């Protein structure tokens, strides 16, 4: 095994994610790392390129959401950037069908190209803004909608919940401030069709200091009204509160 594969295997093991560290999967994470590094030389894709940080913050963090994704789900990653969490999830969970959405074309081109280099044919990358795409054919069509590091919880929920089908889930991958961000959710999340989020806190290990993380999971209990999501200028000016 090359050194990045060893680092990733170790980091997955100490985070209780060893089940996703098979030989082929480690080769694919390692190839993903080299693709991210070489793309980063051409354009600014992600700030995280140190091997240990990559293993902890991109691979282990992405895979920490796997336990909330039911088998054989259809999944949408909103604001996927360079493909996180969708690319690591597509390696770890061959049973799920993934759509990666981002408003920046060079990022979705990277995700698409990398999926094909990794021989993953269950991932489609789309370039669009979430607030536009949510009013088209993708509306209410995914069993799981996930997002990491895109916006505060109230803004993210408005962008994501309209994509979730009845009884599906919206998963927001958050850091330390998640409790504060979700504290007012009881006042507005029902108007999007979502349930009050369940907070799943955990510690991500592998760097000099542990990182505090929280995964917020909200279930789609009824259809989202057609008015949502609003134009982004309106969402930003008057976020749900
Ligand atoms: N999820 C990735 C991660 O965790 O590494 C990327 C996070 S990056 C900080 C935020 C990404 O969200 C950017 O790639 C940006 O283009 C995208 N984004 C922001 N607002 C968006 C919107 N309304 N619709 C689609 N993508 C959006």
mmCIF file of N, CA, C and O in Angstrom, residues 16-53:
data_model
loop_
_atom_site.group_PDB
_atom_site.id
_atom_site.type_symbol
_atom_site.label_atom_id
_atom_site.label_comp_id
_atom_site.label_asym_id
_atom_site.label_seq_id
_atom_site.Cartn_x
_atom_site.Cartn_y
_atom_site.Cartn_z
ATOM 1 N N UNK A 16 -13.786 4.415 13.624
ATOM 2 C CA UNK A 16 -14.840 3.399 13.562
ATOM 3 C C UNK A 16 -15.399 3.217 12.169
ATOM 4 O O UNK A 16 -16.539 2.770 11.999
ATOM 5 N N UNK A 17 -14.581 3.550 11.144
ATOM 6 C CA UNK A 17 -15.055 3.463 9.758
ATOM 7 C C UNK A 17 -14.260 2.412 8.966
ATOM 8 O O UNK A 17 -14.202 2.453 7.736
ATOM 9 N N UNK A 18 -13.641 1.482 9.707
ATOM 10 C CA UNK A 18 -12.795 0.462 9.072
ATOM 11 C C UNK A 18 -13.534 -0.380 8.037
ATOM 12 O O UNK A 18 -12.914 -0.916 7.121
ATOM 13 N N UNK A 19 -14.845 -0.471 8.159
ATOM 14 C CA UNK A 19 -15.621 -1.268 7.192
ATOM 15 C C UNK A 19 -15.523 -0.695 5.781
ATOM 16 O O UNK A 19 -15.818 -1.383 4.800
ATOM 17 N N UNK A 20 -15.121 0.580 5.671
ATOM 18 C CA UNK A 20 -15.033 1.215 4.346
ATOM 19 C C UNK A 20 -13.585 1.279 3.838
ATOM 20 O O UNK A 20 -13.262 2.074 2.972
ATOM 21 N N UNK A 21 -12.701 0.448 4.458
ATOM 22 C CA UNK A 21 -11.285 0.511 4.096
ATOM 23 C C UNK A 21 -10.809 -0.779 3.428
ATOM 24 O O UNK A 21 -9.752 -1.315 3.762
ATOM 25 N N UNK A 22 -11.593 -1.278 2.482
ATOM 26 C CA UNK A 22 -11.140 -2.447 1.700
ATOM 27 C C UNK A 22 -10.026 -2.039 0.751
ATOM 28 O O UNK A 22 -9.812 -0.842 0.508
ATOM 29 N N UNK A 23 -9.316 -3.043 0.196
ATOM 30 C CA UNK A 23 -8.152 -2.751 -0.679
ATOM 31 C C UNK A 23 -8.532 -1.862 -1.856
ATOM 32 O O UNK A 23 -7.876 -0.857 -2.130
ATOM 33 N N UNK A 24 -9.619 -2.223 -2.547
ATOM 34 C CA UNK A 24 -10.012 -1.451 -3.734
ATOM 35 C C UNK A 24 -10.425 -0.034 -3.319
ATOM 36 O O UNK A 24 -10.101 0.950 -3.991
ATOM 37 N N UNK A 25 -11.131 0.068 -2.185
ATOM 38 C CA UNK A 25 -11.570 1.393 -1.727
ATOM 39 C C UNK A 25 -10.358 2.263 -1.378
ATOM 40 O O UNK A 25 -10.306 3.441 -1.763
ATOM 41 N N UNK A 26 -9.344 1.673 -0.721
ATOM 42 C CA UNK A 26 -8.151 2.461 -0.371
ATOM 43 C C UNK A 26 -7.431 2.942 -1.631
ATOM 44 O O UNK A 26 -6.959 4.077 -1.695
ATOM 45 N N UNK A 27 -7.386 2.082 -2.637
ATOM 46 C CA UNK A 27 -6.770 2.503 -3.918
ATOM 47 C C UNK A 27 -7.549 3.676 -4.509
ATOM 48 O O UNK A 27 -6.973 4.620 -5.054
ATOM 49 N N UNK A 28 -8.874 3.614 -4.413
ATOM 50 C CA UNK A 28 -9.695 4.696 -4.992
ATOM 51 C C UNK A 28 -9.546 6.005 -4.203
ATOM 52 O O UNK A 28 -9.434 7.077 -4.788
ATOM 53 N N UNK A 29 -9.498 5.934 -2.849
ATOM 54 C CA UNK A 29 -9.296 7.174 -2.071
ATOM 55 C C UNK A 29 -7.937 7.775 -2.421
ATOM 56 O O UNK A 29 -7.783 8.991 -2.511
ATOM 57 N N UNK A 30 -6.941 6.882 -2.597
ATOM 58 C CA UNK A 30 -5.579 7.338 -2.893
ATOM 59 C C UNK A 30 -5.550 8.040 -4.263
ATOM 60 O O UNK A 30 -4.929 9.099 -4.431
ATOM 61 N N UNK A 31 -6.255 7.460 -5.238
ATOM 62 C CA UNK A 31 -6.323 8.074 -6.571
ATOM 63 C C UNK A 31 -7.072 9.412 -6.497
ATOM 64 O O UNK A 31 -6.695 10.392 -7.141
ATOM 65 N N UNK A 32 -8.122 9.436 -5.653
ATOM 66 C CA UNK A 32 -8.870 10.693 -5.465
ATOM 67 C C UNK A 32 -7.933 11.769 -4.916
ATOM 68 O O UNK A 32 -7.942 12.917 -5.383
ATOM 69 N N UNK A 33 -7.101 11.378 -3.947
ATOM 70 C CA UNK A 33 -6.133 12.325 -3.369
ATOM 71 C C UNK A 33 -5.203 12.864 -4.461
ATOM 72 O O UNK A 33 -4.989 14.081 -4.556
ATOM 73 N N UNK A 34 -4.686 11.987 -5.322
ATOM 74 C CA UNK A 34 -3.761 12.503 -6.338
ATOM 75 C C UNK A 34 -4.485 13.372 -7.362
ATOM 76 O O UNK A 34 -3.923 14.371 -7.837
ATOM 77 N N UNK A 35 -5.737 13.054 -7.674
ATOM 78 C CA UNK A 35 -6.502 13.910 -8.609
ATOM 79 C C UNK A 35 -6.751 15.297 -8.003
ATOM 80 O O UNK A 35 -6.644 16.314 -8.678
ATOM 81 N N UNK A 36 -7.096 15.322 -6.696
ATOM 82 C CA UNK A 36 -7.340 16.610 -6.016
ATOM 83 C C UNK A 36 -6.058 17.435 -6.025
ATOM 84 O O UNK A 36 -6.069 18.628 -6.338
ATOM 85 N N UNK A 37 -4.936 16.784 -5.724
ATOM 86 C CA UNK A 37 -3.659 17.511 -5.680
ATOM 87 C C UNK A 37 -3.291 18.057 -7.051
ATOM 88 O O UNK A 37 -2.872 19.211 -7.186
ATOM 89 N N UNK A 38 -3.437 17.252 -8.091
ATOM 90 C CA UNK A 38 -3.013 17.781 -9.396
ATOM 91 C C UNK A 38 -3.982 18.846 -9.900
ATOM 92 O O UNK A 38 -3.547 19.833 -10.501
ATOM 93 N N UNK A 39 -5.289 18.700 -9.615
ATOM 94 C CA UNK A 39 -6.229 19.754 -10.035
ATOM 95 C C UNK A 39 -5.951 21.042 -9.267
ATOM 96 O O UNK A 39 -6.080 22.141 -9.811
ATOM 97 N N UNK A 40 -5.540 20.896 -8.028
ATOM 98 C CA UNK A 40 -5.263 22.069 -7.189
ATOM 99 C C UNK A 40 -4.108 22.907 -7.739
ATOM 100 O O UNK A 40 -4.034 24.101 -7.486
ATOM 101 N N UNK A 41 -3.216 22.253 -8.477
ATOM 102 C CA UNK A 41 -2.099 23.003 -9.073
ATOM 103 C C UNK A 41 -2.596 23.916 -10.192
ATOM 104 O O UNK A 41 -1.993 24.927 -10.499
ATOM 105 N N UNK A 42 -3.739 23.522 -10.806
ATOM 106 C CA UNK A 42 -4.259 24.316 -11.932
ATOM 107 C C UNK A 42 -5.264 25.361 -11.456
ATOM 108 O O UNK A 42 -5.307 26.467 -11.944
ATOM 109 N N UNK A 43 -6.128 24.983 -10.526
ATOM 110 C CA UNK A 43 -7.089 25.958 -9.987
ATOM 111 C C UNK A 43 -7.376 25.612 -8.535
ATOM 112 O O UNK A 43 -7.176 24.483 -8.094
ATOM 113 N N UNK A 44 -7.863 26.603 -7.799
ATOM 114 C CA UNK A 44 -8.044 26.433 -6.364
ATOM 115 C C UNK A 44 -9.303 25.616 -6.078
ATOM 116 O O UNK A 44 -10.405 26.115 -6.130
ATOM 117 N N UNK A 45 -9.082 24.327 -5.747
ATOM 118 C CA UNK A 45 -10.201 23.412 -5.579
ATOM 119 C C UNK A 45 -10.547 23.237 -4.110
ATOM 120 O O UNK A 45 -11.699 23.269 -3.696
ATOM 121 N N UNK A 46 -9.549 22.997 -3.294
ATOM 122 C CA UNK A 46 -9.756 22.809 -1.857
ATOM 123 C C UNK A 46 -8.495 23.221 -1.120
ATOM 124 O O UNK A 46 -7.385 23.030 -1.632
ATOM 125 N N UNK A 47 -8.670 23.756 0.077
ATOM 126 C CA UNK A 47 -7.516 24.203 0.855
ATOM 127 C C UNK A 47 -6.816 23.015 1.513
ATOM 128 O O UNK A 47 -5.677 23.126 1.957
ATOM 129 N N UNK A 48 -7.489 21.864 1.556
ATOM 130 C CA UNK A 48 -6.948 20.718 2.315
ATOM 131 C C UNK A 48 -6.177 19.780 1.394
ATOM 132 O O UNK A 48 -6.773 19.043 0.598
ATOM 133 N N UNK A 49 -4.838 19.783 1.496
ATOM 134 C CA UNK A 49 -4.055 18.869 0.663
ATOM 135 C C UNK A 49 -3.022 18.077 1.469
ATOM 136 O O UNK A 49 -2.432 17.138 0.944
ATOM 137 N N UNK A 50 -2.813 18.443 2.748
ATOM 138 C CA UNK A 50 -1.915 17.653 3.592
ATOM 139 C C UNK A 50 -2.529 16.246 3.734
ATOM 140 O O UNK A 50 -3.741 16.117 3.951
ATOM 141 N N UNK A 51 -1.716 15.167 3.621
ATOM 142 C CA UNK A 51 -2.286 13.815 3.608
ATOM 143 C C UNK A 51 -3.154 13.486 4.829
ATOM 144 O O UNK A 51 -4.244 12.924 4.672
ATOM 145 N N UNK A 52 -2.692 13.835 6.021
ATOM 146 C CA UNK A 52 -3.485 13.492 7.215
ATOM 147 C C UNK A 52 -4.767 14.317 7.261
ATOM 148 O O UNK A 52 -5.851 13.793 7.537
ATOM 149 N N UNK A 53 -4.645 15.605 6.968
ATOM 150 C CA UNK A 53 -5.856 16.453 6.943
ATOM 151 C C UNK A 53 -6.841 15.934 5.892
ATOM 152 O O UNK A 53 -8.049 15.921 6.115
#
